[in-house]
Amino acid sequence: MILVAGGTGTLGKRLLPRLIERGEPVRALVRRADASLPNGVERAVGDITDPEALKRAVAGAGTVICAVSGFGGIRGADPRTVDGLGTRALIAAAAAAGAERFVLVSVFHARADHPNELQREKFLSEQALRTSGMPWTILRPAPSMERWTWVVGENVPSGGKALVLGRGENPVNFVSAEDVASVVVDAATAADQAGRVIDVAGPEDVTLMGIVGRFEAALGRPVPVRRVPTAAPRAMSVLARPFVPARAWQARAAAVMDTTDMSIRAQAPDGVTGQRTFTEMVGSAVRASGGGPLPEP
Ligand SMILES: NC(=O)c1ccc[n+]([C@@H]2O[C@H](COP(=O)([O-])OP(=O)(O)OC[C@H]3O[C@@H](n4cnc5c(N)ncnc54)[C@H](OP(=O)(O)O)[C@@H]3O)[C@@H](O)[C@H]2O)c1
C-alpha cells in the first residue's frame, strides 16, 4: 500500500493515476471527505496536523509519499503547520507504523537560512526524515510550470492582462508537475532510490516576461501586462503579515524569485531534468482554455 499525502494538489492529481496504472494499491490522505479522487484510490480523511488521522492513514502503508504544501494558504494552511509541523508528524507516524520507504517532496533550495519560510520548513522536515530510521528519498523540484502559467496568464486567453511580479527579468528554472510525477513514482517504486536527494529541474530557464512572450506566440497577438514592481512585493511581504499571512509569505517568495539565482546553474549536477518546455505548457493551456480564463492547475 502506498499512502499519498497531498493527492489532490497540482502534483498529487498527476501522481495518483500513475501509481494506480502500475497496479499499486493506493490510499490518499484528504482533508475533505468529498475530495475527488481517481477510481481505485482509497481515502483516509484527515488533516496532516491530526495525529489520530495520521495513525489511521499510515496503517499498513509500506511506502509513504508526502506531497503536501501549505504555500497556497488555503483553509488556514501555511508552510509552518503543513510543510513543517504536519510533515514532521507524518514522518513520525510512518516511522512508528513501520513504513519501509518515505518519499518527501521538498523544494528547490531547501536550506536552514533561506529567506523564505517554505524552504526553511522543508529543510527541517528533510532533517527529521534523515534521522527517522526509515529508508528515504528527498526530491527538490523547481517551481511549477503549471502554477506559474496560471499565476501569470490566468486571464490572458480571455483578453485580460498578464500578471508580472517584480521586474520579471530574472531567469528561473521551472519544471512541469508531469515530469515531477514521473520522478516521484520512480522514487516510490524503483530499487536503489534510498538515501538520495534529487533536484528536479526543467529543460530551460524562463523569465516571467518570457512566459508572457510564450502566451503572445500561442495567441498570435500582443498581451497587455500588469506589473507589480519589486518594491511592492517586498513592502507587501512586511505590511500584509499581521492581516493576511498567506499574502505576506507569497509576496516575499515573489521578491526572492525576482532577485535570486534560480536558474539551472543553481541545480545539483546529478539532478533529474524534465522534458516539458514552457512553450508546450502555455500552448496546451491556451488550447484547453477555449478562450476563457485558465483553470487553477
Ligand atoms: N508548486 C510549486 O511551485 C512547487 C515547487 C517546488 C516544490 N513543490 C512541492 O511539491 C509538492 C506538491 O505541490 P503542489 O504544487 O501540488 O501543491 P498544491 O497544488 O498547493 O497542493 C497542496 C496539497 O496539500 C494538501 N494539504 C494542504 N494542507 C493540508 C493539510 N493541513 N492536511 C492535509 N493535506 C493538506 C492539499 O489538500 P487540499 O486539497 O485539501 O487543499 C493539496 O492536496 C509540495 O510538497 C510542494 O511543496 C511545489
Short mmCIF file of C-alpha atoms and ligand atoms in Angstrom, two decimals:
data_model
loop_
_atom_site.label_atom_id
_atom_site.label_comp_id
_atom_site.label_asym_id
_atom_site.label_seq_id
_atom_site.Cartn_x
_atom_site.Cartn_y
_atom_site.Cartn_z
CA MET A 1 0.00 0.00 0.00
CA ILE A 2 1.28 3.46 -0.93
CA LEU A 3 -0.07 6.39 1.09
CA VAL A 4 -0.04 9.75 -0.69
CA ALA A 5 -0.47 12.92 1.37
CA GLY A 6 -1.32 15.83 -0.93
CA GLY A 7 -3.06 13.67 -3.55
CA THR A 8 -5.50 16.44 -4.51
CA GLY A 9 -2.78 19.00 -5.33
CA THR A 10 -1.26 20.02 -8.66
CA LEU A 11 1.36 17.29 -8.34
CA GLY A 12 -0.78 14.77 -6.45
CA LYS A 13 -3.51 14.78 -9.14
CA ARG A 14 -0.90 13.71 -11.66
CA LEU A 15 0.70 11.21 -9.32
CA LEU A 16 -2.29 9.09 -8.26
CA PRO A 17 -3.25 7.82 -11.76
CA ARG A 18 0.38 6.87 -12.45
CA LEU A 19 0.56 4.80 -9.26
CA ILE A 20 -2.80 3.15 -9.99
CA GLU A 21 -1.68 2.33 -13.55
CA ARG A 22 1.24 0.43 -12.08
CA GLY A 23 -1.22 -1.74 -10.19
CA GLU A 24 -0.15 -0.41 -6.78
CA PRO A 25 -2.80 -0.24 -4.01
CA VAL A 26 -3.03 3.48 -3.23
CA ARG A 27 -4.53 5.46 -0.35
CA ALA A 28 -4.77 9.26 -0.24
CA LEU A 29 -4.88 11.44 2.87
CA VAL A 30 -7.52 14.10 2.08
CA ARG A 31 -8.86 16.99 4.13
CA ARG A 32 -12.31 16.95 2.51
CA ALA A 33 -14.38 13.76 2.74
CA ASP A 34 -15.84 14.54 -0.72
CA ALA A 35 -12.47 15.25 -2.39
CA SER A 36 -12.40 13.98 -5.96
CA LEU A 37 -10.02 11.03 -6.37
CA PRO A 38 -9.43 8.60 -9.26
CA ASN A 39 -11.26 5.26 -9.13
CA GLY A 40 -9.43 2.72 -7.08
CA VAL A 41 -7.85 5.16 -4.62
CA GLU A 42 -8.78 4.50 -1.00
CA ARG A 43 -9.37 7.65 1.06
CA ALA A 44 -8.17 8.45 4.58
CA VAL A 45 -9.90 11.61 5.69
CA GLY A 46 -7.96 13.94 7.97
CA ASP A 47 -5.57 16.80 8.38
CA ILE A 48 -1.81 16.29 8.34
CA THR A 49 -1.63 18.02 11.71
CA ASP A 50 -4.01 15.50 13.36
CA PRO A 51 -2.03 12.61 14.93
CA GLU A 52 -5.07 10.30 15.17
CA ALA A 53 -5.90 10.82 11.48
CA LEU A 54 -2.25 10.13 10.60
CA LYS A 55 -2.26 6.86 12.58
CA ARG A 56 -5.25 5.66 10.54
CA ALA A 57 -3.73 6.90 7.28
CA VAL A 58 -0.35 5.15 7.64
CA ALA A 59 -1.73 1.82 8.96
CA GLY A 60 -0.48 -0.89 6.62
CA ALA A 61 1.29 1.53 4.25
CA GLY A 62 4.72 0.21 3.26
CA THR A 63 5.50 3.40 1.34
CA VAL A 64 4.54 6.97 2.18
CA ILE A 65 4.74 9.88 -0.26
CA CYS A 66 4.46 13.37 1.23
CA ALA A 67 3.43 15.91 -1.43
CA VAL A 68 1.56 18.42 0.73
CA SER A 69 2.04 22.15 0.55
CA GLY A 70 0.74 24.93 2.76
CA PHE A 71 2.12 27.62 0.47
CA GLY A 72 -1.25 28.42 -1.13
CA GLY A 73 -2.67 29.46 2.24
CA ILE A 74 -5.88 27.51 1.52
CA ARG A 75 -8.18 26.97 4.52
CA GLY A 76 -5.65 28.09 7.12
CA ALA A 77 -2.76 26.06 5.68
CA ASP A 78 0.68 27.65 5.91
CA PRO A 79 4.28 26.49 5.45
CA ARG A 80 4.95 26.19 9.18
CA THR A 81 1.96 23.98 10.00
CA VAL A 82 1.84 21.92 6.77
CA ASP A 83 5.38 21.74 5.31
CA GLY A 84 6.86 21.92 8.82
CA LEU A 85 4.90 20.52 11.77
CA GLY A 86 2.42 18.44 9.75
CA THR A 87 5.07 16.87 7.54
CA ARG A 88 7.18 16.01 10.57
CA ALA A 89 4.11 14.49 12.26
CA LEU A 90 3.57 12.31 9.16
CA ILE A 91 7.22 11.23 9.22
CA ALA A 92 6.91 10.27 12.89
CA ALA A 93 3.63 8.40 12.29
CA ALA A 94 5.07 6.49 9.32
CA ALA A 95 8.20 5.52 11.26
CA ALA A 96 6.10 4.38 14.26
CA ALA A 97 3.93 2.25 11.95
CA GLY A 98 6.98 0.59 10.39
CA ALA A 99 6.85 2.12 6.87
CA GLU A 100 9.68 0.84 4.71
CA ARG A 101 10.07 3.81 2.37
CA PHE A 102 9.31 7.51 2.67
CA VAL A 103 9.45 9.92 -0.27
CA LEU A 104 9.44 13.59 0.69
CA VAL A 105 8.64 16.16 -1.96
CA SER A 106 10.67 19.07 -0.70
CA VAL A 107 11.59 22.18 -2.65
CA PHE A 108 14.48 23.55 -4.67
CA HIS A 109 16.95 25.46 -2.41
CA ALA A 110 15.63 23.96 0.85
CA ARG A 111 18.07 25.19 3.48
CA ALA A 112 18.15 26.43 7.07
CA ASP A 113 18.96 30.07 6.28
CA HIS A 114 16.75 30.62 3.22
CA PRO A 115 14.79 33.91 3.23
CA ASN A 116 11.53 32.00 2.53
CA GLU A 117 9.80 30.20 5.39
CA LEU A 118 8.79 27.41 2.97
CA GLN A 119 12.39 26.45 2.17
CA ARG A 120 13.36 26.65 5.85
CA GLU A 121 10.48 24.41 6.97
CA LYS A 122 11.10 21.89 4.17
CA PHE A 123 14.75 21.74 5.22
CA LEU A 124 13.80 20.97 8.84
CA SER A 125 11.45 18.25 7.61
CA GLU A 126 14.26 16.81 5.45
CA GLN A 127 16.44 16.61 8.57
CA ALA A 128 13.67 14.86 10.52
CA LEU A 129 13.30 12.32 7.71
CA ARG A 130 17.04 11.62 7.52
CA THR A 131 17.08 10.70 11.21
CA SER A 132 13.74 8.83 11.22
CA GLY A 133 15.25 5.38 10.75
CA MET A 134 13.17 4.78 7.57
CA PRO A 135 14.74 4.43 4.13
CA TRP A 136 14.08 7.82 2.50
CA THR A 137 14.30 9.75 -0.75
CA ILE A 138 14.10 13.55 -0.94
CA LEU A 139 13.03 15.32 -4.14
CA ARG A 140 13.62 19.03 -4.58
CA PRO A 141 11.58 20.30 -7.55
CA ALA A 142 11.98 23.71 -9.15
CA PRO A 143 8.90 25.98 -9.20
CA SER A 144 5.93 24.53 -11.03
CA MET A 145 5.32 25.43 -14.69
CA GLU A 146 1.61 24.69 -14.28
CA ARG A 147 1.30 27.02 -11.27
CA TRP A 148 3.25 29.89 -12.89
CA THR A 149 1.48 29.57 -16.22
CA TRP A 150 -1.70 30.18 -14.21
CA VAL A 151 -0.28 32.96 -11.97
CA VAL A 152 0.99 34.93 -14.97
CA GLY A 153 -1.68 34.04 -17.51
CA GLU A 154 -4.96 33.19 -15.77
CA ASN A 155 -6.86 35.95 -17.57
CA VAL A 156 -4.78 36.19 -20.73
CA PRO A 157 -6.73 33.82 -23.06
CA SER A 158 -9.94 35.74 -22.26
CA GLY A 159 -8.32 39.07 -23.19
CA GLY A 160 -7.09 40.14 -19.73
CA LYS A 161 -3.64 41.29 -18.66
CA ALA A 162 -0.72 39.07 -17.75
CA LEU A 163 0.47 39.47 -14.15
CA VAL A 164 4.20 40.02 -13.69
CA LEU A 165 5.54 40.26 -10.14
CA GLY A 166 8.73 42.31 -9.89
CA ARG A 167 10.82 43.12 -12.95
CA GLY A 168 10.13 39.68 -14.38
CA GLU A 169 13.56 39.57 -15.98
CA ASN A 170 15.28 37.04 -13.71
CA PRO A 171 15.75 33.65 -15.44
CA VAL A 172 14.12 30.96 -13.32
CA ASN A 173 14.12 27.23 -13.88
CA PHE A 174 10.57 25.82 -13.88
CA VAL A 175 9.55 22.17 -14.14
CA SER A 176 6.26 20.57 -15.14
CA ALA A 177 4.35 18.64 -12.46
CA GLU A 178 4.02 15.87 -15.10
CA ASP A 179 7.80 15.46 -15.09
CA VAL A 180 7.99 15.68 -11.29
CA ALA A 181 5.28 13.00 -11.00
CA SER A 182 7.42 10.56 -13.02
CA VAL A 183 10.38 11.13 -10.70
CA VAL A 184 8.19 10.66 -7.61
CA VAL A 185 6.85 7.35 -8.97
CA ASP A 186 10.42 6.13 -9.56
CA ALA A 187 11.46 7.21 -6.07
CA ALA A 188 8.49 5.34 -4.59
CA THR A 189 8.76 2.13 -6.58
CA ALA A 190 12.23 1.58 -8.08
CA ALA A 191 15.18 -0.08 -6.36
CA ASP A 192 18.28 1.88 -5.28
CA GLN A 193 16.45 5.13 -4.53
CA ALA A 194 17.10 5.24 -0.77
CA GLY A 195 19.34 7.98 0.63
CA ARG A 196 19.14 10.17 -2.50
CA VAL A 197 18.45 13.91 -2.58
CA ILE A 198 17.35 14.69 -6.13
CA ASP A 199 16.94 18.17 -7.61
CA VAL A 200 14.19 18.04 -10.25
CA ALA A 201 14.60 20.76 -12.87
CA GLY A 202 13.01 21.66 -16.17
CA PRO A 203 14.78 21.87 -19.54
CA GLU A 204 15.06 25.67 -19.70
CA ASP A 205 15.25 28.87 -17.67
CA VAL A 206 12.46 31.37 -18.36
CA THR A 207 11.75 34.88 -17.08
CA LEU A 208 8.19 35.92 -16.17
CA MET A 209 8.29 38.25 -19.19
CA GLY A 210 9.39 35.20 -21.21
CA ILE A 211 6.19 33.44 -20.10
CA VAL A 212 4.23 36.44 -21.41
CA GLY A 213 6.11 36.05 -24.71
CA ARG A 214 5.00 32.43 -24.94
CA PHE A 215 1.36 33.49 -24.46
CA GLU A 216 1.83 36.05 -27.27
CA ALA A 217 3.24 33.34 -29.54
CA ALA A 218 0.43 30.90 -28.69
CA LEU A 219 -2.33 33.51 -29.18
CA GLY A 220 -0.74 35.32 -32.15
CA ARG A 221 -1.36 38.74 -30.57
CA PRO A 222 0.31 41.15 -28.12
CA VAL A 223 -0.60 40.57 -24.46
CA PRO A 224 -1.01 43.59 -22.12
CA VAL A 225 0.93 43.28 -18.85
CA ARG A 226 0.06 44.37 -15.32
CA ARG A 227 3.34 44.81 -13.48
CA VAL A 228 3.62 44.75 -9.71
CA PRO A 229 7.03 46.36 -9.07
CA THR A 230 9.63 44.51 -6.97
CA ALA A 231 9.27 47.08 -4.20
CA ALA A 232 5.58 46.24 -3.93
CA PRO A 233 6.02 42.51 -3.21
CA ARG A 234 8.77 43.42 -0.72
CA ALA A 235 6.64 46.03 1.02
CA MET A 236 3.59 43.76 0.95
CA SER A 237 5.61 40.94 2.50
CA VAL A 238 6.09 43.13 5.57
CA LEU A 239 2.82 45.08 5.62
CA ALA A 240 0.47 42.16 4.98
CA ARG A 241 1.95 39.94 7.68
CA PRO A 242 -0.43 40.77 10.56
CA PHE A 243 -3.53 40.81 8.33
CA VAL A 244 -3.23 38.24 5.54
CA PRO A 245 -0.31 35.94 6.36
CA ALA A 246 -0.56 33.98 3.09
CA ARG A 247 -0.10 37.15 1.04
CA ALA A 248 2.93 38.07 3.17
CA TRP A 249 4.97 34.93 2.53
CA GLN A 250 3.83 34.66 -1.09
CA ALA A 251 4.93 38.27 -1.67
CA ARG A 252 8.26 37.56 -0.01
CA ALA A 253 8.69 34.50 -2.24
CA ALA A 254 7.91 36.61 -5.33
CA ALA A 255 10.57 39.14 -4.34
CA VAL A 256 13.12 36.33 -3.80
CA MET A 257 12.22 34.80 -7.17
CA ASP A 258 12.79 38.16 -8.85
CA THR A 259 16.30 38.60 -7.44
CA THR A 260 17.86 35.20 -6.56
CA ASP A 261 19.75 32.85 -8.88
CA MET A 262 17.11 30.19 -9.53
CA SER A 263 18.47 29.15 -12.91
CA ILE A 264 19.53 25.67 -13.99
CA ARG A 265 23.10 26.64 -12.93
CA ALA A 266 21.96 26.51 -9.30
CA GLN A 267 20.75 22.89 -9.59
CA ALA A 268 22.85 19.98 -8.33
CA PRO A 269 24.65 18.39 -11.32
CA ASP A 270 23.32 14.89 -10.55
CA GLY A 271 19.68 16.05 -10.55
CA VAL A 272 16.96 14.99 -12.97
CA THR A 273 15.86 17.22 -15.86
CA GLY A 274 12.27 17.02 -17.13
CA GLN A 275 11.34 17.30 -20.79
CA ARG A 276 8.28 19.54 -20.95
CA THR A 277 9.03 23.09 -22.17
CA PHE A 278 7.20 26.29 -21.31
CA THR A 279 6.21 26.72 -24.95
CA GLU A 280 4.41 23.35 -24.84
CA MET A 281 2.89 24.15 -21.43
CA VAL A 282 1.47 27.54 -22.47
CA GLY A 283 0.32 26.21 -25.86
CA SER A 284 -1.69 23.40 -24.28
CA ALA A 285 -3.09 25.70 -21.55
CA VAL A 286 -4.31 28.19 -24.18
CA ARG A 287 -5.87 25.41 -26.29
CA ALA A 288 -7.60 23.91 -23.22
CA SER A 289 -8.93 27.31 -22.09
CA GLY A 290 -11.28 27.63 -25.09
CA GLY A 291 -10.90 31.42 -24.80
CA GLY A 292 -11.91 31.55 -21.11
CA PRO A 293 -9.75 32.05 -18.01
CA LEU A 294 -7.25 29.30 -17.23
CA PRO A 295 -8.49 26.88 -14.56
CA GLU A 296 -6.35 26.60 -11.43
CA PRO A 297 -3.89 23.76 -12.13
N1 LIG B 1 4.05 24.40 -6.74
C1 LIG B 1 5.36 24.63 -6.80
O1 LIG B 1 5.84 25.58 -7.46
C2 LIG B 1 6.32 23.72 -6.06
C3 LIG B 1 7.70 23.90 -6.24
C4 LIG B 1 8.59 23.04 -5.57
C5 LIG B 1 8.11 22.05 -4.74
N2 LIG B 1 6.77 21.92 -4.58
C6 LIG B 1 6.31 20.85 -3.67
O2 LIG B 1 5.61 19.90 -4.44
C7 LIG B 1 4.58 19.30 -3.65
C8 LIG B 1 3.27 19.44 -4.38
O3 LIG B 1 2.96 20.82 -4.53
P1 LIG B 1 1.67 21.27 -5.33
O4 LIG B 1 2.09 22.33 -6.28
O5 LIG B 1 0.96 20.06 -5.85
O6 LIG B 1 0.82 21.93 -4.14
P2 LIG B 1 -0.73 22.30 -4.15
O7 LIG B 1 -1.31 22.23 -5.51
O8 LIG B 1 -0.86 23.57 -3.36
O9 LIG B 1 -1.40 21.10 -3.30
C9 LIG B 1 -1.22 21.04 -1.91
C10 LIG B 1 -1.75 19.71 -1.39
O10 LIG B 1 -1.51 19.67 0.03
C11 LIG B 1 -2.75 19.34 0.68
N3 LIG B 1 -2.79 19.95 2.01
C12 LIG B 1 -2.60 21.26 2.34
N4 LIG B 1 -2.74 21.44 3.66
C13 LIG B 1 -3.02 20.20 4.18
C14 LIG B 1 -3.29 19.74 5.49
N5 LIG B 1 -3.29 20.58 6.54
N6 LIG B 1 -3.53 18.42 5.67
C15 LIG B 1 -3.55 17.57 4.61
N7 LIG B 1 -3.31 17.95 3.33
C16 LIG B 1 -3.05 19.26 3.12
C17 LIG B 1 -3.82 19.93 -0.22
O11 LIG B 1 -5.06 19.34 0.06
P3 LIG B 1 -6.48 20.11 -0.14
O12 LIG B 1 -7.00 19.64 -1.47
O13 LIG B 1 -7.30 19.65 0.99
O14 LIG B 1 -6.21 21.60 -0.12
C18 LIG B 1 -3.26 19.54 -1.59
O15 LIG B 1 -3.54 18.19 -1.86
C19 LIG B 1 4.62 20.02 -2.30
O16 LIG B 1 5.39 19.27 -1.41
C20 LIG B 1 5.31 21.33 -2.64
O17 LIG B 1 5.95 21.91 -1.52
C21 LIG B 1 5.86 22.71 -5.23
#
